[in-house]
Amino acid sequence: MRCHVLYALLCALRVASVDFGAKIPGEQTDPGTCPWDPTIQSLRTPACASPDFIRRLVQPLSSSSRPTQWTDPEKCVNGTCVFSNTAQNGGISLITSPQHAHLIQSYAVEPDGGAYPPPYFAETIESKGIGLRANRSIEKGEVLMIRAPTLVAQTEAIVELEAGVRDMLYGLALARLSKDRRDAFMAQMGRDIHDKINTNSFQFFVHGADENGTRHLGAYPDVARFNHDCRPNVHYRITEMTMTVVAARDITEGEELTISYVDIFLPSKKRKERIRSWGFECACALCQGPKNETTASDKRLRRIEQLKSDLNNFQEMKVTANTGAEYAALHEEEGLHAHLGSAYTRAALNFALFGDEERSREYALKAAEELDIEKGPESGDALAMRGLAENPRAHWTWGKRRATEK
């Protein structure tokens, strides 16, 4: 299993010699699959919450509100220290500044959970190594995993440290974890701890210490077992530092579960170059398929990029009311399942801008459903689309482009 973190670190070095998460995009409560889950949206598959999740539900509320047991900073070097918490999910270790550690320690950490029993199994997959395959049908929106990180490291601080000092901090942080957590971390691909972090970690931002947030790398060994596909069937999001992994579309029994390690809006040539720079060739169906299909895909991606630019252009009238619908339809045709929420949002807003109440409501409802998967049911974007669907005429966008057109 490889990831985008190496690319992110190389970028950091170029800037510093100065978003997703090291599995790229730069971007980042969850509909449940069992009546035990209080955030359930609808009953789908016969999966149920994990025993840990159930235990948390039946515990007194006071126990879930207790402060977590974090250690004082250890082995500080140039303001970067090791912090650990052995009470959370078998252990979480941080390598960061005290200021960022304080922010991270305020995060709510969910017990590891998701669909139970897991609807997937690990196996060796040809040309890819170890991967995950569905052992039953999985419905779109099903939460597959909820995971806290095993190890978190502040990106810029690690890049600036001398290799020996960096490895000393890594070793100390890993030693603070339970044996199971250490074993899971070490089972990831990579020659040593540093290589495993570069190869498998995801990037997220810690906000509060500065305006834009500070990049941190999080190791999620279970999630790192997902292999790459340029048209993935699984989506993940990071809230604070908790990873939620969701089925982006219906998945059939026996199908491999995949995420994307690259920006899936890149043309095929650039995606292949990005993957190749990490030491392997992309083996996904799109990249290995007929040349004419790849060419058609690249044409759709160029059109998506052009329409996005036109929809964002309020200086010139380059769009019609139906431009947003075309933009969304291209996402559907291209199989960009994890980004349909954003596409439907643009379509809904564009119809509102042109004063089309029925179509604006239609796409806002579709956007809200997809954004539940993409960003979470309580995300601002999902809530905003529900508000637009409820009363398009009251939305601030209502009729703005129609007025300009006149």
mmCIF file of C-alpha atoms in Angstrom, residues 59-260:
data_model
loop_
_atom_site.group_PDB
_atom_site.id
_atom_site.type_symbol
_atom_site.label_atom_id
_atom_site.label_comp_id
_atom_site.label_asym_id
_atom_site.label_seq_id
_atom_site.Cartn_x
_atom_site.Cartn_y
_atom_site.Cartn_z
ATOM 1 C CA GLN A 59 -21.512 3.417 29.678
ATOM 2 C CA PRO A 60 -22.598 6.290 31.946
ATOM 3 C CA LEU A 61 -22.293 9.649 30.222
ATOM 4 C CA SER A 62 -19.767 10.758 32.818
ATOM 5 C CA SER A 63 -17.299 8.116 31.663
ATOM 6 C CA SER A 64 -17.294 9.372 28.057
ATOM 7 C CA SER A 65 -16.751 12.943 29.193
ATOM 8 C CA ARG A 66 -13.694 12.246 31.323
ATOM 9 C CA PRO A 67 -10.476 13.920 30.142
ATOM 10 C CA THR A 68 -8.124 11.570 28.330
ATOM 11 C CA GLN A 69 -4.830 10.606 29.958
ATOM 12 C CA TRP A 70 -2.059 12.322 28.014
ATOM 13 C CA THR A 71 1.528 12.313 29.213
ATOM 14 C CA ASP A 72 3.613 15.389 29.772
ATOM 15 C CA PRO A 73 5.961 16.248 26.882
ATOM 16 C CA GLU A 74 8.942 13.914 26.505
ATOM 17 C CA LYS A 75 12.266 14.339 24.701
ATOM 18 C CA CYS A 76 11.670 17.816 23.307
ATOM 19 C CA VAL A 77 13.960 18.867 20.449
ATOM 20 C CA ASN A 78 13.697 22.396 19.041
ATOM 21 C CA GLY A 79 10.173 22.731 20.411
ATOM 22 C CA THR A 80 9.009 19.362 19.062
ATOM 23 C CA CYS A 81 8.049 16.804 21.715
ATOM 24 C CA VAL A 82 6.541 13.363 22.131
ATOM 25 C CA PHE A 83 3.139 13.032 23.808
ATOM 26 C CA SER A 84 1.234 9.794 24.324
ATOM 27 C CA ASN A 85 -2.113 8.508 25.527
ATOM 28 C CA THR A 86 -2.296 4.787 26.266
ATOM 29 C CA ALA A 87 -5.967 4.947 27.295
ATOM 30 C CA GLN A 88 -7.298 5.672 23.804
ATOM 31 C CA ASN A 89 -7.810 2.711 21.446
ATOM 32 C CA GLY A 90 -4.587 0.991 22.507
ATOM 33 C CA GLY A 91 -2.537 4.147 22.313
ATOM 34 C CA ILE A 92 -2.016 7.347 20.331
ATOM 35 C CA SER A 93 1.346 9.097 20.121
ATOM 36 C CA LEU A 94 2.020 12.644 18.962
ATOM 37 C CA ILE A 95 5.237 14.233 17.709
ATOM 38 C CA THR A 96 4.451 17.921 17.629
ATOM 39 C CA SER A 97 4.763 21.193 19.541
ATOM 40 C CA PRO A 98 3.117 21.639 22.963
ATOM 41 C CA GLN A 99 0.803 24.227 21.415
ATOM 42 C CA HIS A 100 -0.447 21.834 18.737
ATOM 43 C CA ALA A 101 -0.556 18.950 21.207
ATOM 44 C CA HIS A 102 -2.898 20.972 23.412
ATOM 45 C CA LEU A 103 -5.255 21.480 20.460
ATOM 46 C CA ILE A 104 -5.127 17.819 19.408
ATOM 47 C CA GLN A 105 -5.725 16.635 22.966
ATOM 48 C CA SER A 106 -9.005 18.599 22.989
ATOM 49 C CA TYR A 107 -10.328 16.554 20.061
ATOM 50 C CA ALA A 108 -13.078 14.026 20.680
ATOM 51 C CA VAL A 109 -11.673 10.580 19.887
ATOM 52 C CA GLU A 110 -14.188 7.919 18.887
ATOM 53 C CA PRO A 111 -13.505 4.289 19.775
ATOM 54 C CA ASP A 112 -12.433 2.320 16.722
ATOM 55 C CA GLY A 113 -15.616 1.162 15.026
ATOM 56 C CA GLY A 114 -17.550 0.836 11.802
ATOM 57 C CA ALA A 115 -19.483 -2.041 10.252
ATOM 58 C CA TYR A 116 -19.317 -5.173 12.388
ATOM 59 C CA PRO A 117 -18.483 -7.823 11.504
ATOM 60 C CA PRO A 118 -16.247 -6.160 8.899
ATOM 61 C CA PRO A 119 -17.704 -6.567 5.391
ATOM 62 C CA TYR A 120 -14.226 -7.109 3.923
ATOM 63 C CA PHE A 121 -11.175 -9.317 4.261
ATOM 64 C CA ALA A 122 -7.483 -8.828 3.515
ATOM 65 C CA GLU A 123 -5.767 -10.798 0.781
ATOM 66 C CA THR A 124 -2.901 -10.542 -1.681
ATOM 67 C CA ILE A 125 -4.139 -8.920 -4.879
ATOM 68 C CA GLU A 126 -2.214 -9.418 -8.103
ATOM 69 C CA SER A 127 0.088 -6.502 -9.000
ATOM 70 C CA LYS A 128 -0.937 -4.640 -5.844
ATOM 71 C CA GLY A 129 0.123 -6.588 -2.758
ATOM 72 C CA ILE A 130 -2.156 -6.795 0.265
ATOM 73 C CA GLY A 131 -5.569 -5.227 -0.230
ATOM 74 C CA LEU A 132 -9.163 -5.456 1.004
ATOM 75 C CA ARG A 133 -12.001 -7.272 -0.751
ATOM 76 C CA ALA A 134 -15.738 -7.195 0.034
ATOM 77 C CA ASN A 135 -17.087 -10.385 1.605
ATOM 78 C CA ARG A 136 -20.701 -9.315 1.024
ATOM 79 C CA SER A 137 -22.644 -6.657 -0.815
ATOM 80 C CA ILE A 138 -22.016 -3.189 0.609
ATOM 81 C CA GLU A 139 -24.490 -0.378 0.100
ATOM 82 C CA LYS A 140 -23.526 3.174 -0.748
ATOM 83 C CA GLY A 141 -23.111 5.247 2.400
ATOM 84 C CA GLU A 142 -22.295 2.349 4.725
ATOM 85 C CA VAL A 143 -19.645 3.288 7.267
ATOM 86 C CA LEU A 144 -16.857 0.729 6.912
ATOM 87 C CA MET A 145 -14.348 2.026 9.433
ATOM 88 C CA ILE A 146 -14.013 4.667 12.132
ATOM 89 C CA ARG A 147 -10.396 4.959 13.232
ATOM 90 C CA ALA A 148 -8.259 7.187 15.421
ATOM 91 C CA PRO A 149 -4.625 7.551 14.346
ATOM 92 C CA THR A 150 -1.867 5.461 15.850
ATOM 93 C CA LEU A 151 0.852 8.070 15.434
ATOM 94 C CA VAL A 152 0.638 11.755 14.499
ATOM 95 C CA ALA A 153 3.630 13.868 13.432
ATOM 96 C CA GLN A 154 3.823 17.552 12.568
ATOM 97 C CA THR A 155 5.042 17.648 8.967
ATOM 98 C CA GLU A 156 7.272 20.713 8.937
ATOM 99 C CA ALA A 157 8.871 19.888 12.279
ATOM 100 C CA ILE A 158 9.792 16.359 11.139
ATOM 101 C CA VAL A 159 11.211 17.605 7.833
ATOM 102 C CA GLU A 160 13.496 20.040 9.662
ATOM 103 C CA LEU A 161 14.926 17.516 12.133
ATOM 104 C CA GLU A 162 18.226 15.715 11.578
ATOM 105 C CA ALA A 163 17.511 12.111 10.584
ATOM 106 C CA GLY A 164 18.960 10.555 13.747
ATOM 107 C CA VAL A 165 16.951 12.852 16.032
ATOM 108 C CA ARG A 166 13.815 12.301 13.971
ATOM 109 C CA ASP A 167 14.188 8.518 14.195
ATOM 110 C CA MET A 168 14.778 8.740 17.952
ATOM 111 C CA LEU A 169 11.466 10.588 18.368
ATOM 112 C CA TYR A 170 9.717 8.090 16.101
ATOM 113 C CA GLY A 171 11.057 5.191 18.135
ATOM 114 C CA LEU A 172 9.998 6.738 21.432
ATOM 115 C CA ALA A 173 6.510 7.523 20.115
ATOM 116 C CA LEU A 174 6.063 3.991 18.815
ATOM 117 C CA ALA A 175 7.286 2.468 22.089
ATOM 118 C CA ARG A 176 4.450 4.202 23.931
ATOM 119 C CA LEU A 177 1.801 2.247 21.989
ATOM 120 C CA SER A 178 0.287 -1.104 22.901
ATOM 121 C CA LYS A 179 1.839 -4.173 21.257
ATOM 122 C CA ASP A 180 -1.153 -4.575 18.945
ATOM 123 C CA ARG A 181 -0.891 -0.970 17.790
ATOM 124 C CA ARG A 182 2.866 -1.238 17.276
ATOM 125 C CA ASP A 183 2.494 -4.472 15.341
ATOM 126 C CA ALA A 184 -0.199 -2.982 13.109
ATOM 127 C CA PHE A 185 1.982 0.041 12.419
ATOM 128 C CA MET A 186 5.067 -2.054 11.634
ATOM 129 C CA ALA A 187 3.038 -4.339 9.334
ATOM 130 C CA GLN A 188 2.611 -1.434 6.910
ATOM 131 C CA MET A 189 4.782 -1.236 3.824
ATOM 132 C CA GLY A 190 8.123 0.513 4.225
ATOM 133 C CA ARG A 191 11.715 -0.222 5.188
ATOM 134 C CA ASP A 192 11.686 1.564 8.544
ATOM 135 C CA ILE A 193 9.461 3.795 10.663
ATOM 136 C CA HIS A 194 10.246 6.899 8.619
ATOM 137 C CA ASP A 195 9.542 5.102 5.340
ATOM 138 C CA LYS A 196 6.311 3.618 6.696
ATOM 139 C CA ILE A 197 5.097 7.079 7.688
ATOM 140 C CA ASN A 198 6.021 8.537 4.290
ATOM 141 C CA THR A 199 4.366 5.684 2.440
ATOM 142 C CA ASN A 200 1.153 5.205 4.387
ATOM 143 C CA SER A 201 0.187 8.332 6.311
ATOM 144 C CA PHE A 202 -2.685 10.724 5.669
ATOM 145 C CA GLN A 203 -2.440 14.472 6.028
ATOM 146 C CA PHE A 204 -4.760 16.640 8.111
ATOM 147 C CA PHE A 205 -4.577 20.183 9.444
ATOM 148 C CA VAL A 206 -4.584 21.258 13.078
ATOM 149 C CA HIS A 207 -6.386 24.591 13.278
ATOM 150 C CA GLY A 208 -6.076 27.173 15.995
ATOM 151 C CA ALA A 209 -2.324 27.667 16.266
ATOM 152 C CA ASP A 210 -2.278 29.677 13.048
ATOM 153 C CA GLU A 211 -4.785 30.945 10.513
ATOM 154 C CA ASN A 212 -4.380 28.251 7.844
ATOM 155 C CA GLY A 213 -3.806 25.281 10.106
ATOM 156 C CA THR A 214 -0.630 23.258 10.487
ATOM 157 C CA ARG A 215 -0.058 20.070 8.519
ATOM 158 C CA HIS A 216 0.222 16.836 10.447
ATOM 159 C CA LEU A 217 0.655 13.278 9.214
ATOM 160 C CA GLY A 218 -1.561 10.626 10.763
ATOM 161 C CA ALA A 219 -0.865 6.892 10.597
ATOM 162 C CA TYR A 220 -4.047 4.818 10.232
ATOM 163 C CA PRO A 221 -2.730 1.287 9.569
ATOM 164 C CA ASP A 222 -6.134 -0.275 8.905
ATOM 165 C CA VAL A 223 -7.055 2.377 6.343
ATOM 166 C CA ALA A 224 -3.613 2.093 4.741
ATOM 167 C CA ARG A 225 -4.564 -1.374 3.499
ATOM 168 C CA PHE A 226 -6.880 0.108 0.858
ATOM 169 C CA ASN A 227 -5.195 0.010 -2.540
ATOM 170 C CA HIS A 228 -5.340 2.776 -5.128
ATOM 171 C CA ASP A 229 -7.829 3.205 -7.958
ATOM 172 C CA CYS A 230 -8.301 6.275 -10.119
ATOM 173 C CA ARG A 231 -12.058 5.715 -9.812
ATOM 174 C CA PRO A 232 -12.354 4.517 -6.190
ATOM 175 C CA ASN A 233 -15.441 2.968 -4.616
ATOM 176 C CA VAL A 234 -14.566 4.087 -1.074
ATOM 177 C CA HIS A 235 -14.345 7.594 0.358
ATOM 178 C CA TYR A 236 -12.731 8.780 3.567
ATOM 179 C CA ARG A 237 -12.917 11.969 5.566
ATOM 180 C CA ILE A 238 -10.994 13.209 8.593
ATOM 181 C CA THR A 239 -12.862 15.136 11.273
ATOM 182 C CA GLU A 240 -10.354 16.676 13.673
ATOM 183 C CA MET A 241 -8.209 13.524 13.619
ATOM 184 C CA THR A 242 -10.843 10.769 13.459
ATOM 185 C CA MET A 243 -10.986 8.965 10.106
ATOM 186 C CA THR A 244 -14.358 7.796 8.778
ATOM 187 C CA VAL A 245 -14.334 5.453 5.774
ATOM 188 C CA VAL A 246 -17.562 5.167 3.780
ATOM 189 C CA ALA A 247 -18.712 3.251 0.688
ATOM 190 C CA ALA A 248 -18.913 5.857 -2.097
ATOM 191 C CA ARG A 249 -21.189 3.632 -4.200
ATOM 192 C CA ASP A 250 -22.796 0.205 -4.052
ATOM 193 C CA ILE A 251 -20.089 -2.476 -3.944
ATOM 194 C CA THR A 252 -20.637 -6.079 -4.949
ATOM 195 C CA GLU A 253 -19.376 -9.109 -3.055
ATOM 196 C CA GLY A 254 -15.849 -9.994 -4.185
ATOM 197 C CA GLU A 255 -15.035 -6.484 -5.417
ATOM 198 C CA GLU A 256 -11.810 -4.877 -4.206
ATOM 199 C CA LEU A 257 -12.254 -1.853 -1.936
ATOM 200 C CA THR A 258 -10.188 1.118 -3.120
ATOM 201 C CA ILE A 259 -9.424 4.754 -2.428
ATOM 202 C CA SER A 260 -7.463 7.188 -4.593
#
